[in-house]
Short mmCIF file of C-alpha atoms and ligand atoms in Angstrom, two decimals:
data_model
loop_
_atom_site.label_atom_id
_atom_site.label_comp_id
_atom_site.label_asym_id
_atom_site.label_seq_id
_atom_site.Cartn_x
_atom_site.Cartn_y
_atom_site.Cartn_z
CA UNK A 22 -16.53 26.06 -13.62
CA UNK A 23 -14.58 25.21 -16.90
CA UNK A 24 -12.76 22.88 -17.86
CA UNK A 25 -8.96 24.13 -18.51
CA UNK A 26 -8.65 22.30 -21.07
CA UNK A 27 -12.63 22.03 -23.37
CA UNK A 28 -15.62 24.43 -23.14
CA UNK A 29 -16.89 21.64 -20.69
CA UNK A 30 -17.95 21.42 -16.80
CA UNK A 31 -14.97 21.22 -14.61
CA UNK A 32 -15.33 18.29 -12.62
CA UNK A 33 -12.08 18.30 -10.80
CA UNK A 34 -9.91 21.23 -9.77
CA UNK A 35 -6.01 20.26 -9.24
CA UNK A 36 -5.09 23.37 -7.77
CA UNK A 37 -1.56 22.79 -7.44
CA UNK A 38 -1.46 22.71 -10.93
CA UNK A 39 -3.65 25.59 -11.00
CA UNK A 40 -5.75 23.53 -13.37
CA UNK A 41 -9.84 22.21 -13.65
CA UNK A 42 -10.84 19.69 -15.06
CA UNK A 43 -13.55 18.07 -16.97
CA UNK A 44 -14.37 13.80 -16.37
CA UNK A 45 -12.35 12.59 -19.34
CA UNK A 46 -9.90 15.22 -19.28
CA UNK A 47 -9.20 14.41 -15.39
CA UNK A 48 -9.41 10.79 -16.48
CA UNK A 49 -6.70 10.91 -19.38
CA UNK A 50 -4.33 13.54 -17.33
CA UNK A 51 -4.55 11.06 -13.94
CA UNK A 52 -3.88 8.29 -16.51
CA UNK A 53 -1.49 10.08 -18.00
CA UNK A 54 0.96 10.73 -14.86
CA UNK A 55 0.91 7.19 -13.85
CA UNK A 56 2.42 6.28 -17.17
CA UNK A 57 4.80 9.33 -16.95
CA UNK A 58 5.82 8.12 -13.40
CA UNK A 59 6.21 4.44 -13.57
CA UNK A 60 8.74 5.46 -16.52
CA UNK A 61 10.37 8.29 -15.56
CA UNK A 62 10.77 6.01 -11.49
CA UNK A 63 11.98 3.06 -13.20
CA UNK A 64 9.23 1.27 -11.22
CA UNK A 65 9.07 -2.20 -13.14
CA UNK A 66 12.79 -2.22 -15.04
CA UNK A 67 13.30 -5.46 -15.36
CA UNK A 68 9.54 -6.86 -13.65
CA UNK A 69 7.83 -9.41 -16.18
CA UNK A 70 5.13 -10.60 -13.48
CA UNK A 71 3.16 -8.11 -10.98
CA UNK A 72 1.79 -9.10 -8.31
CA UNK A 73 -0.73 -6.64 -6.90
CA UNK A 74 -2.14 -6.48 -3.56
CA UNK A 75 -5.65 -5.47 -3.62
CA UNK A 76 -7.38 -5.14 0.06
CA UNK A 77 -11.01 -3.74 -1.48
CA UNK A 78 -10.40 -0.26 -0.81
CA UNK A 79 -9.83 2.59 -3.40
CA UNK A 80 -5.85 2.62 -3.37
CA UNK A 81 -5.47 -0.95 -3.88
CA UNK A 82 -8.38 -1.53 -6.76
CA UNK A 83 -8.04 1.81 -8.96
CA UNK A 84 -3.89 0.22 -8.55
CA UNK A 85 -5.28 -3.02 -10.05
CA UNK A 86 -6.91 -1.88 -12.74
CA UNK A 87 -4.94 1.25 -13.95
CA UNK A 88 -2.21 -1.08 -14.24
CA UNK A 89 -4.32 -4.04 -16.11
CA UNK A 90 -4.63 -1.35 -17.84
CA UNK A 91 -1.67 0.10 -18.64
CA UNK A 92 0.40 -3.83 -18.88
CA UNK A 93 1.33 -3.81 -22.39
CA UNK A 94 2.70 -0.36 -22.41
CA UNK A 95 5.11 -1.75 -19.32
CA UNK A 96 5.54 -4.94 -21.06
CA UNK A 97 4.43 -6.62 -17.46
CA UNK A 98 1.83 -9.08 -16.81
CA UNK A 99 -0.06 -8.14 -13.50
CA UNK A 100 -2.48 -11.04 -10.94
CA UNK A 101 -4.23 -10.18 -8.07
CA UNK A 102 -3.06 -11.68 -4.01
CA UNK A 103 -5.67 -10.84 -0.73
CA UNK A 104 -5.55 -11.51 2.87
CA UNK A 105 -8.63 -12.64 4.59
CA UNK A 106 -7.72 -11.43 7.49
CA UNK A 107 -10.27 -12.60 9.49
CA UNK A 108 -11.35 -9.08 10.69
CA UNK A 109 -15.27 -9.64 11.53
CA UNK A 110 -15.79 -8.49 15.18
CA UNK A 111 -19.60 -7.24 14.05
CA UNK A 112 -18.78 -6.13 11.09
CA UNK A 113 -17.87 -8.46 8.23
CA UNK A 114 -14.77 -5.86 7.51
CA UNK A 115 -12.50 -8.95 6.08
CA UNK A 116 -15.22 -10.89 3.67
CA UNK A 117 -16.89 -7.56 2.40
CA UNK A 118 -13.17 -6.54 1.39
CA UNK A 119 -12.18 -9.60 0.33
CA UNK A 120 -15.27 -10.03 -1.92
CA UNK A 121 -15.11 -7.52 -2.75
CA UNK A 122 -11.00 -7.85 -4.74
CA UNK A 123 -12.55 -10.99 -5.81
CA UNK A 124 -14.79 -8.58 -7.93
CA UNK A 125 -12.65 -6.67 -8.93
CA UNK A 126 -9.85 -9.68 -9.90
CA UNK A 127 -12.54 -10.75 -12.22
CA UNK A 128 -13.60 -7.36 -13.83
CA UNK A 129 -10.33 -7.02 -14.53
CA UNK A 130 -9.45 -10.72 -15.88
CA UNK A 131 -6.23 -10.83 -13.79
CA UNK A 132 -5.27 -14.77 -12.52
CA UNK A 133 -5.50 -14.50 -8.68
CA UNK A 134 -5.37 -16.12 -4.88
CA UNK A 135 -6.73 -15.41 -1.45
CA UNK A 136 -4.71 -15.63 1.45
CA UNK A 137 -6.45 -17.19 4.72
CA UNK A 138 -4.66 -16.72 8.09
CA UNK A 139 -7.26 -18.63 9.80
CA UNK A 140 -6.77 -21.35 7.11
CA UNK A 141 -3.64 -21.09 6.28
CA UNK A 142 -1.94 -20.16 9.19
CA UNK A 143 -4.52 -20.72 12.04
CA UNK A 144 -5.18 -17.18 13.82
CA UNK A 145 -6.73 -14.16 12.69
CA UNK A 146 -6.64 -10.19 13.84
CA UNK A 147 -9.48 -10.62 15.77
CA UNK A 148 -8.97 -13.42 18.00
CA UNK A 149 -5.00 -11.17 18.46
CA UNK A 150 -6.88 -8.30 19.17
CA UNK A 151 -9.12 -10.54 21.46
CA UNK A 152 -6.77 -13.31 23.68
CA UNK A 153 -3.16 -10.70 22.90
CA UNK A 154 -2.73 -7.85 24.54
CA UNK A 155 -1.06 -7.38 20.96
CA UNK A 156 -2.13 -3.92 18.88
CA UNK A 157 -4.25 -5.06 16.20
CA UNK A 158 -2.20 -2.74 13.41
CA UNK A 159 1.12 -4.25 14.69
CA UNK A 160 -0.38 -7.56 13.81
CA UNK A 161 -1.77 -7.20 11.01
CA UNK A 162 1.08 -5.02 9.33
CA UNK A 163 4.00 -7.78 10.03
CA UNK A 164 1.13 -10.41 8.55
CA UNK A 165 0.49 -8.66 5.34
CA UNK A 166 4.08 -7.73 4.78
CA UNK A 167 5.44 -11.89 5.16
CA UNK A 168 2.42 -13.42 3.48
CA UNK A 169 2.22 -10.68 0.97
CA UNK A 170 5.99 -11.15 0.12
CA UNK A 171 5.23 -14.86 0.82
CA UNK A 172 1.95 -15.29 -2.22
CA UNK A 173 4.04 -12.72 -4.28
CA UNK A 174 6.77 -16.02 -4.01
CA UNK A 175 4.59 -18.81 -4.52
CA UNK A 176 2.84 -17.04 -7.47
CA UNK A 177 6.67 -15.77 -9.14
CA UNK A 178 6.09 -12.82 -9.75
CA UNK A 179 8.73 -10.66 -9.09
CA UNK A 180 7.95 -7.70 -8.58
CA UNK A 181 5.13 -6.79 -5.51
CA UNK A 182 2.83 -3.12 -6.54
CA UNK A 183 1.35 -2.37 -3.03
CA UNK A 184 -1.69 1.24 -3.45
CA UNK A 185 0.14 3.51 -0.82
CA UNK A 186 -1.23 6.66 -2.37
CA UNK A 187 0.75 10.08 -1.35
CA UNK A 188 -0.95 11.29 1.83
CA UNK A 189 -0.10 7.90 3.42
CA UNK A 190 3.72 8.97 2.55
CA UNK A 191 3.66 12.01 3.71
CA UNK A 192 1.80 10.65 6.90
CA UNK A 193 4.44 8.29 7.41
CA UNK A 194 7.39 10.44 6.51
CA UNK A 195 6.01 13.50 9.17
CA UNK A 196 5.30 10.68 12.39
CA UNK A 197 9.05 9.21 11.51
CA UNK A 198 10.28 12.95 11.72
CA UNK A 199 8.17 13.48 14.80
CA UNK A 200 9.03 10.13 16.62
CA UNK A 201 12.95 9.50 15.45
CA UNK A 202 11.66 5.82 13.76
CA UNK A 203 15.16 6.63 11.14
CA UNK A 204 15.84 3.18 10.09
CA UNK A 205 11.68 2.65 8.75
CA UNK A 206 12.20 5.86 7.22
CA UNK A 207 15.43 4.69 4.81
CA UNK A 208 13.98 2.20 4.28
CA UNK A 209 10.55 3.27 2.47
CA UNK A 210 11.00 4.02 -0.85
CA UNK A 211 8.80 4.57 -3.68
CA UNK A 212 11.17 0.66 -5.55
CA UNK A 213 12.56 -1.16 -3.11
CA UNK A 214 14.71 -3.79 -5.05
CA UNK A 215 14.71 -7.53 -3.80
CA UNK A 216 16.90 -7.40 -0.75
CA UNK A 217 18.05 -8.92 3.42
CA UNK A 218 17.34 -12.32 1.12
CA UNK A 219 14.10 -11.49 -0.10
CA UNK A 220 13.72 -12.07 -4.00
CA UNK A 221 10.44 -9.64 -4.70
CA UNK A 222 10.78 -6.17 -5.75
CA UNK A 223 7.95 -3.77 -4.24
CA UNK A 224 6.44 -0.98 -5.63
CA UNK A 225 4.68 1.77 -4.64
CA UNK A 226 3.47 3.66 -8.08
CA UNK A 227 0.60 5.92 -5.84
CA UNK A 228 3.80 7.71 -3.99
CA UNK A 229 2.59 10.80 -5.10
CA UNK A 230 -0.81 10.52 -6.18
CA UNK A 231 -3.18 12.30 -3.41
CA UNK A 232 -5.64 9.79 -2.01
CA UNK A 233 -8.94 12.47 -3.00
CA UNK A 234 -7.67 12.40 -6.43
CA UNK A 235 -7.83 8.64 -5.88
CA UNK A 236 -10.65 8.11 -4.86
CA UNK A 237 -11.93 10.26 -7.26
CA UNK A 238 -10.76 8.66 -10.16
CA UNK A 239 -12.16 5.47 -8.51
CA UNK A 240 -15.98 7.02 -8.34
CA UNK A 241 -15.58 8.18 -11.98
CA UNK A 242 -14.23 5.36 -13.45
CA UNK A 243 -17.01 2.99 -10.95
CA UNK A 244 -14.22 0.80 -9.80
CA UNK A 245 -16.44 -1.17 -6.98
CA UNK A 246 -14.90 -0.83 -3.58
CA UNK A 247 -15.13 -0.94 -0.08
CA UNK A 248 -15.77 2.37 1.78
CA UNK A 249 -15.77 1.14 5.74
CA UNK A 250 -12.94 1.80 7.77
CA UNK A 251 -11.50 -1.15 9.32
CA UNK A 252 -12.66 -1.37 12.63
CA UNK A 253 -9.45 -1.64 14.51
CA UNK A 254 -8.15 1.79 12.29
CA UNK A 255 -9.29 4.04 15.77
CA UNK A 256 -6.61 2.16 18.09
CA UNK A 257 -4.52 4.49 20.03
CA UNK A 258 -1.85 4.17 17.46
CA UNK A 259 -3.98 4.91 14.68
CA UNK A 260 -5.75 8.19 15.71
CA UNK A 261 -1.74 9.28 16.43
CA UNK A 262 -1.29 8.94 12.59
CA UNK A 263 -5.22 10.53 11.58
CA UNK A 264 -4.46 13.09 13.59
CA UNK A 265 -1.37 13.79 11.92
CA UNK A 266 -2.49 13.36 8.50
CA UNK A 267 -5.29 15.66 9.22
CA UNK A 268 -2.52 17.73 9.74
CA UNK A 269 -0.90 17.50 6.53
CA UNK A 270 -4.10 17.61 4.95
CA UNK A 271 -5.27 21.36 6.50
CA UNK A 272 -1.72 21.96 5.50
CA UNK A 273 -1.72 21.34 1.95
CA UNK A 274 -5.33 23.77 1.46
CA UNK A 275 -3.71 26.92 2.81
CA UNK A 276 -0.19 25.54 0.85
CA UNK A 277 -1.01 23.71 -2.27
CA UNK A 278 1.62 21.26 -3.59
CA UNK A 279 2.69 21.15 -0.12
CA UNK A 280 2.21 16.88 0.13
CA UNK A 281 3.75 16.01 -2.71
CA UNK A 282 7.45 18.73 -2.15
CA UNK A 283 7.37 16.90 1.23
CA UNK A 284 7.18 13.36 -0.12
CA UNK A 285 9.75 14.39 -3.38
CA UNK A 286 11.73 15.70 -0.92
CA UNK A 287 12.69 12.68 1.57
CA UNK A 288 12.12 10.26 -1.25
CA UNK A 289 15.34 12.06 -4.31
CA UNK A 290 17.62 13.84 -0.91
CA UNK A 291 16.51 12.41 3.02
CA UNK A 292 15.93 9.31 2.54
CA UNK A 293 19.14 8.44 0.44
CA UNK A 294 21.30 10.04 3.10
CA UNK A 295 19.49 8.33 6.27
CA UNK A 296 19.52 4.88 3.97
CA UNK A 297 23.80 5.57 3.99
CA UNK A 298 23.50 5.45 7.06
CA UNK A 299 21.57 2.93 8.28
CA UNK A 300 22.37 0.61 4.88
CA UNK A 301 24.10 -1.74 7.40
CA UNK A 302 25.33 -5.25 6.07
CA UNK A 303 22.50 -7.19 7.91
CA UNK A 304 23.63 -10.79 9.26
CA UNK A 305 20.28 -12.67 7.51
CA UNK A 306 18.97 -15.39 8.70
CA UNK A 307 17.01 -18.34 7.80
CA UNK A 308 13.63 -19.25 9.99
CA UNK A 309 14.15 -22.28 11.19
CA UNK A 310 10.30 -22.89 10.53
CA UNK A 311 8.88 -21.56 7.92
CA UNK A 312 13.01 -20.98 5.94
CA UNK A 313 11.49 -17.08 5.15
CA UNK A 314 14.78 -14.98 6.03
CA UNK A 315 15.05 -13.65 9.48
CA UNK A 316 16.83 -10.12 10.18
CA UNK A 317 20.07 -9.64 12.91
CA UNK A 318 20.21 -13.60 12.02
CA UNK A 319 17.72 -14.72 14.40
CA UNK A 320 16.81 -18.42 14.44
CA UNK A 321 13.04 -17.46 13.53
CA UNK A 322 11.50 -14.99 11.90
CA UNK A 323 9.34 -11.92 14.10
CA UNK A 324 6.31 -13.77 11.57
CA UNK A 325 6.87 -17.16 12.74
CA UNK A 326 7.36 -15.87 16.42
CA UNK A 327 4.10 -13.78 16.14
CA UNK A 328 2.29 -16.51 14.98
CA UNK A 329 3.00 -19.26 17.77
CA UNK A 330 2.52 -17.19 21.22
CA UNK A 331 -0.50 -15.91 18.94
CA UNK A 332 -1.28 -20.13 18.88
CA UNK A 333 -0.57 -20.58 22.45
CA UNK A 334 -2.26 -18.19 23.60
CA UNK A 335 -6.24 -19.17 21.70
CA UNK A 336 -5.38 -23.01 23.40
CA UNK A 337 -4.67 -21.26 26.74
CA UNK A 338 -7.47 -19.53 26.56
CA UNK A 339 -9.50 -22.62 25.17
CA UNK A 340 -9.99 -21.76 21.68
FE1 SF4 B 12 -5.04 -4.16 9.57
FE2 SF4 B 12 -5.24 -1.89 11.44
FE3 SF4 B 12 -5.15 -1.23 8.62
FE4 SF4 B 12 -7.01 -2.62 10.27
S1 SF4 B 12 -6.10 -0.62 10.62
S2 SF4 B 12 -6.65 -3.34 7.85
S3 SF4 B 12 -6.21 -4.20 11.97
S4 SF4 B 12 -3.80 -2.16 9.79
ZN1 ZN B 13 -11.81 18.32 -20.33
ZN1 ZN B 14 9.47 -18.32 10.23
#
């Protein structure tokens, strides 16, 4: 098949645009859409220093390089942050991910910070999993949210960019409808201003970008990234999410553009309505242990509370 824009052989079909693109035109089209969306949705308005959370996977790695390449046009400075979550469990998943994230920071020549859950917070996701009955993903998700916010503040960033893509968002929205998690849905936007005691704005520039396009782009650009899945991604909760994701992918092949419509309708019409219902004036407290914000005026934040329980479980279990 020929490229829709030139005589070269196409390497990529964009079904929802009825386009076939050669390597150069696909890369160019992807770049243009990225800048257009960033400007249209004012993702970086008033941003100066943007911390990119890099896990070593294709999405966050591509985000780092792309944002770095267009940083002058968007008038922002890019820095990087990654977390060693201590997920090894016979796979060396975290060691490999952190190594790849650092390689990418060096290639992009950006200032970066590595946070080590074991050294800096005295627990790991592997130990949380093996010594307690908590699902690894719930401890991991909470830890990442807390640590990335804190690290971005420490690095004097005003914005934190994450690599969540269209498929992640479609899955999150659909599963939110199924399980009635409307409060979480109300809070999940492509742009979340600093609120509830936090100082950092959070943005998801790939909110409307399909996962398989990011993967193809990362391969064509030759970025190093980790292909292996996290060993805990097959846990019960994640399997349910994966099934919802597969169902959405199937629907997308039969109805090209369905996922973009689902996420756009959510962002433009549904989320603002949910936000009006659920954005009550929350009593924001200050954690007695770490000084960071707590929800519902609690004395101890959720992260310190879980961390202390995990450390206590480790001691009880003789670690
Ligand atoms: Fe963390 Fe779960 Fe993702 Fe693994 S699959 S990185 S444990 S959230
Ligand atoms: Zn072309
Ligand atoms: Zn705390």
